[in-house]
Amino acid sequence: MQANSPWLLLLLIPWGYFVWRMIASTARLQGSRKAAVITIRAIIMLLLIAIAAQLQPFWTLSERNVVFIADRSSSVQADEALGQWIAKAMAGKDDEDMGGIVTVGLDAAVERALSKDALRSEDSYTFRAVVNDQFTDLSQGLRLSSGLLQQAGGGRIVLLSDGAENAGSMLRQAAMLKSAGIEVDVVPITPPQVTDAAIESFDVPSTLRQGEKYNFEFTITSTTAGSGELRLYGDNIELTRSVIQLEAGENRFALQSAALDPGFHQFRAELFTDGDEREQNNEAYAFSKVSGPPGVLIVEGEPGSSANIEAAMDASFIRHETIAPERLSVELASYAAYDSIILHNVPATRIAEKPMEWIAKAVSDYGIGLVMIGGNDSFGLGGYFKTPVERALPVYMDLKGKRQIPSLGLVLVIDRSGSMSDGKLELAKEAAMRTVELLREEDTVGVVAFDSSPWWVVEPTKLTNREDVISKIQGIQPEGGTEIFTAVQEAYNELLEMQTQRKHIILLTDGQSASNPGYKTLTDAMVEKQMTMSTVAVGDGADQTLLQQLAKDAKGRYYFTKDESTLPAIFSRETVMMSRAYIVEQTFTPQIGQAGDWSALWKNGIPQLNAYVATTAKETAEVALLSPEGDPILARWPYGSGRAVAWTSDMTGRWSREWTAWPEMPKMLTEWIKWTFPQFESTPYSVQAELEGRKADIRIRAEGGEGDYSTKLTAVINNAVGDTKILEPVPVAPGEYKASLPINEPGVYLMRIGGGENAAGGAAAGTTAGFVIPYSPEYRLLTHDNGADTLKQLAEATGGSVLAYDRPQDAFGFAPERMRQRFDWSRHLFVTALLLLLLDIAMRRLSLPWTAWGKWLHSHLAFARKQSNEAAQAASSASVLSVSRLQQRKSRAASFFENDNDRPAASAKENVKRTQEVIHNVSQQETVKPQPTAPARHEESDSSAAPKPDSNEKVNRLLAAKNRTRR
């Protein structure tokens, strides 16, 4: 018996006093009823004291408890063999023995709880639990198995593994197992032999100078000899392919290269060999940062339109590269190779979703600069409303109600046929919702969704309840065929009724119309009623010829896109294009605003401008130059770790002829761009990462070991797919910091390290670094002999043994252990106390004839005993009578034969007759059953002899009953 709170047993002292008080002072109850109530109450209090003190008894068991741990990591790959071994071991246990199964990889799971039941099959066990097999953490399995055994009172663990752990430590777990009295037996498993070649290491200098020569160094391990092909990629561009000859064992190779382009570069190596059975170890990653002149990426909307910008860069010896927007990389690391990005009159409709996100992230997280230069395809006219690029720029794309804009009636005609179900309809709905957000309350909007027939999702209405319109758009679902003409005709009819200054239709579809009536009549009517229609063809399945002709005939614009992620930008651009107020065409001299250090650029005057794109400056932006209406012409601001500049006029001379001819223009443009270059701290950092299971331990060290414990760092980390994680490294030594990062995939990770956080929540201005996460060590081609040694050490540390693989029956070969198992009876005690409490209440409160019931029970018990005695006496009398009758029959028979000898001989007939008479007489006597004797009962026949109770006695009996009721 064990009490977890033994001090509560002191309550037995007041319990004894309380029982004594009840015996001495309970006057309302008398006799056996009082004794019963006091006994019940005493028992209830004893039960409650036992519950409060957590008094628990022990069961003594004699059995064997074994938990099998199966290592199912990729290095073992022997699920079938492990299942067979465990099944044979379980078949050898006794009926009272208990067996359980735990499976382990990086994590652990219970396959089968401890149970006395046998497995369904004695030949093999099939594993069902799913674990991460990319790592081996045997300590997880040992910890889980230990918990199962401790609940059962103890036992043993049998570990089947190759011992090649690469996360956690089973030897550290051994000390806790030994203290718990749990022994671990081990069964070393030899991993299967596979044909495999792996890139064990890939080394590139982390920092280089421009023009410096360096080597790519590879270490490749192979299980067999043969040839292979090694491919090398830099920034996702293939650099070289090399045919290599491999020998069994370790092979080393080197490729020479030169650092040509400054910036951050990532590299990937891939190995291909014949018969390779494991592909997870065929890739390796590296990175290098090449120092040199700053680099600028120019993205131009019109080919050859960036000559003025390129000339300014050349004059300042700034390295630059000019590309079309379609060539923007989908890899975030590619943008770290530049110091600034210039978007020169580029519409958002030509920038895919991922590059749009990476540009904004490169500015906010890695300090890359951003400059947007205007034109008729830039800012709001380019469709940048509510895009990541707008968030990074110092201006809003809409006008925030600063000037009167012609009222607009807009109908969106959206294809909702079945072919739009693969994500296109969701983006079309996003585009429609962004359009609704861009419109003003004075504008009127309607939405028609069509399949085989049109359906008005939103009847034409003014945007006084914008949220209701957006909610209805979200409810569009794909179904049906495609019928374009009737949907456009419905939109035309509704536009006729609208009282707006401008009327426009946007038609979006990805298919062919079921019918093709005369569209010319309809488009001519639109032109006559001063309506316009733009069309959007999505994918190669759309009727591009029809849509292009419709846009031309209806004086609108035609868009074709294979990337549906650009649909929101297309709709935004169309909505803005309907208001020519966004292009302000007038000749004026910009006014100087918050120019700061740029004021010196205009000390000799400012040339005139002829036009610009109207925008709205953001609240914290610095507006260096303004228009007469107060619109920003040149604005700048910091965004996250980087900086951004907006020039709302152009650089081709169409709107800024005097500016492009101004001799100071190249110098001034260079100053704008240089202002956006990354602002590095004087002390850079080096980063090292080590993979440990699901996480990477990252160490950051200030070059030269400078720094102190008080310096706070913030690190923003991005992986290859752009996922962002913000860490706060902990100082572990002067100038050294440590952080932990959850890891899902191998590859090159970018890190922006700075002191503290900026306004955007990322790292403040600092330095860009990187680190490499290799593939899991589970796939390395290393010998596992050290694993067998570690398993042996685990067995010795816990008092276990090494079991032979060919003798699974030895798993239950140890002597049974006598184990004490606690039994929690709190619930039973509580239920018993509750039932006794109800009985106590009944005996004290209910007016029941308890005494009469007791007498009745006693009399019935006495009567039962009397009946039993009488039955025994009757049986004894019957036995005596039977013996007496037998003696009488014998005497009569003797007398008969004696008398026969004295009489003369008679005839045979007379003898027979006399014999029959004797037999008859005897039979008659036997049929008369004697009645058992019983004590005589004397009952009074005269009822009047018993005295009747008088009236006083009746009254007394009623009073006594009433008193009992009160009690």
Short mmCIF file of N, CA and C in Angstrom, two decimals, residues 680-745:
data_model
loop_
_atom_site.label_atom_id
_atom_site.label_comp_id
_atom_site.label_asym_id
_atom_site.label_seq_id
_atom_site.Cartn_x
_atom_site.Cartn_y
_atom_site.Cartn_z
N PHE A 680 25.85 48.35 -46.24
CA PHE A 680 26.46 47.31 -45.42
C PHE A 680 27.09 47.92 -44.18
N GLU A 681 27.07 47.14 -43.08
CA GLU A 681 27.81 47.51 -41.89
C GLU A 681 29.30 47.29 -42.12
N SER A 682 30.09 47.92 -41.26
CA SER A 682 31.54 47.82 -41.44
C SER A 682 32.05 46.42 -41.10
N THR A 683 31.33 45.69 -40.26
CA THR A 683 31.79 44.37 -39.84
C THR A 683 30.92 43.29 -40.46
N PRO A 684 31.41 42.55 -41.44
CA PRO A 684 30.62 41.47 -42.02
C PRO A 684 30.63 40.25 -41.11
N TYR A 685 29.82 39.29 -41.44
CA TYR A 685 29.69 38.09 -40.63
C TYR A 685 29.92 36.87 -41.50
N SER A 686 30.44 35.83 -40.87
CA SER A 686 30.55 34.54 -41.52
C SER A 686 29.56 33.58 -40.86
N VAL A 687 29.05 32.66 -41.65
CA VAL A 687 27.98 31.77 -41.18
C VAL A 687 28.39 30.32 -41.43
N GLN A 688 28.15 29.48 -40.45
CA GLN A 688 28.34 28.04 -40.60
C GLN A 688 27.07 27.35 -40.12
N ALA A 689 26.69 26.29 -40.81
CA ALA A 689 25.47 25.56 -40.46
C ALA A 689 25.78 24.07 -40.39
N GLU A 690 25.19 23.41 -39.39
CA GLU A 690 25.37 21.97 -39.23
C GLU A 690 24.00 21.33 -39.05
N LEU A 691 23.73 20.32 -39.85
CA LEU A 691 22.43 19.66 -39.83
C LEU A 691 22.32 18.74 -38.62
N GLU A 692 21.24 18.86 -37.87
CA GLU A 692 20.98 18.03 -36.71
C GLU A 692 19.50 17.64 -36.72
N GLY A 693 19.21 16.53 -37.38
CA GLY A 693 17.82 16.09 -37.46
C GLY A 693 17.00 17.05 -38.31
N ARG A 694 15.86 17.47 -37.77
CA ARG A 694 14.97 18.36 -38.49
C ARG A 694 15.45 19.81 -38.48
N LYS A 695 16.47 20.12 -37.77
CA LYS A 695 16.89 21.51 -37.64
C LYS A 695 18.37 21.66 -37.97
N ALA A 696 18.74 22.89 -38.27
CA ALA A 696 20.13 23.22 -38.53
C ALA A 696 20.62 24.14 -37.42
N ASP A 697 21.75 23.79 -36.84
CA ASP A 697 22.40 24.66 -35.85
C ASP A 697 23.28 25.65 -36.60
N ILE A 698 22.95 26.93 -36.48
CA ILE A 698 23.62 27.99 -37.23
C ILE A 698 24.50 28.79 -36.28
N ARG A 699 25.76 28.95 -36.67
CA ARG A 699 26.69 29.77 -35.90
C ARG A 699 27.11 30.97 -36.74
N ILE A 700 26.96 32.14 -36.17
CA ILE A 700 27.31 33.40 -36.84
C ILE A 700 28.48 34.02 -36.08
N ARG A 701 29.51 34.39 -36.84
CA ARG A 701 30.71 34.95 -36.20
C ARG A 701 31.10 36.23 -36.91
N ALA A 702 31.31 37.28 -36.12
CA ALA A 702 31.80 38.54 -36.67
C ALA A 702 33.26 38.36 -37.06
N GLU A 703 33.60 38.81 -38.26
CA GLU A 703 34.99 38.67 -38.73
C GLU A 703 35.94 39.37 -37.77
N GLY A 704 37.01 38.67 -37.37
CA GLY A 704 37.96 39.23 -36.42
C GLY A 704 37.59 38.93 -34.98
N GLY A 705 36.41 38.29 -34.76
CA GLY A 705 36.00 37.95 -33.40
C GLY A 705 35.61 39.15 -32.57
N GLU A 706 35.29 40.29 -33.20
CA GLU A 706 34.94 41.48 -32.44
C GLU A 706 33.49 41.41 -32.01
N GLY A 707 33.14 42.24 -31.08
CA GLY A 707 31.78 42.30 -30.61
C GLY A 707 31.71 41.96 -29.13
N ASP A 708 30.50 42.11 -28.57
CA ASP A 708 30.29 41.76 -27.17
C ASP A 708 28.93 41.09 -27.03
N TYR A 709 28.62 40.69 -25.78
CA TYR A 709 27.38 39.96 -25.54
C TYR A 709 26.15 40.85 -25.67
N SER A 710 26.32 42.15 -25.58
CA SER A 710 25.17 43.05 -25.57
C SER A 710 24.63 43.34 -26.96
N THR A 711 25.40 43.06 -28.01
CA THR A 711 24.95 43.34 -29.37
C THR A 711 23.84 42.38 -29.77
N LYS A 712 22.72 42.91 -30.20
CA LYS A 712 21.58 42.08 -30.60
C LYS A 712 21.54 41.97 -32.11
N LEU A 713 21.44 40.74 -32.59
CA LEU A 713 21.37 40.50 -34.03
C LEU A 713 19.99 39.98 -34.41
N THR A 714 19.62 40.27 -35.64
CA THR A 714 18.42 39.69 -36.25
C THR A 714 18.82 39.11 -37.59
N ALA A 715 18.40 37.89 -37.86
CA ALA A 715 18.75 37.21 -39.11
C ALA A 715 17.47 36.83 -39.83
N VAL A 716 17.37 37.25 -41.10
CA VAL A 716 16.25 36.89 -41.96
C VAL A 716 16.75 35.85 -42.95
N ILE A 717 16.13 34.68 -42.95
CA ILE A 717 16.60 33.55 -43.76
C ILE A 717 15.54 33.19 -44.77
N ASN A 718 15.97 32.96 -46.01
CA ASN A 718 15.08 32.52 -47.08
C ASN A 718 15.66 31.28 -47.74
N ASN A 719 14.78 30.31 -48.00
CA ASN A 719 15.24 29.12 -48.72
C ASN A 719 15.02 29.29 -50.21
N ALA A 720 15.21 28.22 -50.97
CA ALA A 720 15.16 28.31 -52.43
C ALA A 720 13.77 28.65 -52.95
N VAL A 721 12.72 28.32 -52.18
CA VAL A 721 11.36 28.61 -52.65
C VAL A 721 10.82 29.89 -52.04
N GLY A 722 11.65 30.63 -51.30
CA GLY A 722 11.25 31.93 -50.82
C GLY A 722 10.61 31.97 -49.45
N ASP A 723 10.53 30.85 -48.74
CA ASP A 723 9.98 30.86 -47.39
C ASP A 723 10.89 31.66 -46.48
N THR A 724 10.29 32.51 -45.65
CA THR A 724 11.06 33.43 -44.81
C THR A 724 10.95 33.02 -43.35
N LYS A 725 12.09 33.09 -42.66
CA LYS A 725 12.14 32.83 -41.23
C LYS A 725 13.02 33.88 -40.58
N ILE A 726 12.49 34.54 -39.55
CA ILE A 726 13.24 35.57 -38.82
C ILE A 726 13.75 34.96 -37.51
N LEU A 727 15.06 35.02 -37.30
CA LEU A 727 15.68 34.45 -36.11
C LEU A 727 16.35 35.56 -35.29
N GLU A 728 16.47 35.31 -34.01
CA GLU A 728 17.23 36.19 -33.12
C GLU A 728 18.34 35.35 -32.51
N PRO A 729 19.51 35.33 -33.14
CA PRO A 729 20.61 34.51 -32.62
C PRO A 729 21.00 34.90 -31.19
N VAL A 730 21.37 33.89 -30.41
CA VAL A 730 21.74 34.10 -29.01
C VAL A 730 23.26 34.21 -28.92
N PRO A 731 23.79 35.24 -28.26
CA PRO A 731 25.26 35.34 -28.13
C PRO A 731 25.81 34.24 -27.23
N VAL A 732 26.84 33.56 -27.71
CA VAL A 732 27.49 32.49 -26.94
C VAL A 732 28.93 32.83 -26.60
N ALA A 733 29.48 33.86 -27.25
CA ALA A 733 30.84 34.33 -26.99
C ALA A 733 30.94 35.71 -27.63
N PRO A 734 31.94 36.49 -27.27
CA PRO A 734 32.08 37.80 -27.91
C PRO A 734 32.20 37.68 -29.42
N GLY A 735 31.24 38.26 -30.13
CA GLY A 735 31.25 38.21 -31.59
C GLY A 735 30.72 36.93 -32.18
N GLU A 736 30.23 35.99 -31.35
CA GLU A 736 29.71 34.72 -31.85
C GLU A 736 28.27 34.53 -31.38
N TYR A 737 27.45 34.02 -32.29
CA TYR A 737 26.03 33.85 -32.01
C TYR A 737 25.58 32.47 -32.52
N LYS A 738 24.50 31.99 -31.93
CA LYS A 738 23.98 30.69 -32.31
C LYS A 738 22.46 30.77 -32.44
N ALA A 739 21.94 30.06 -33.44
CA ALA A 739 20.50 30.01 -33.65
C ALA A 739 20.14 28.64 -34.20
N SER A 740 18.87 28.29 -34.12
CA SER A 740 18.37 27.01 -34.61
C SER A 740 17.29 27.27 -35.63
N LEU A 741 17.37 26.56 -36.76
CA LEU A 741 16.43 26.78 -37.87
C LEU A 741 15.80 25.47 -38.29
N PRO A 742 14.47 25.36 -38.30
CA PRO A 742 13.83 24.15 -38.85
C PRO A 742 14.13 24.01 -40.34
N ILE A 743 14.47 22.81 -40.77
CA ILE A 743 14.89 22.57 -42.15
C ILE A 743 13.99 21.51 -42.77
N ASN A 744 13.53 21.78 -44.00
CA ASN A 744 12.72 20.80 -44.73
C ASN A 744 13.44 20.24 -45.94
N GLU A 745 14.22 21.07 -46.64
CA GLU A 745 14.86 20.65 -47.87
C GLU A 745 16.31 21.08 -47.90
#
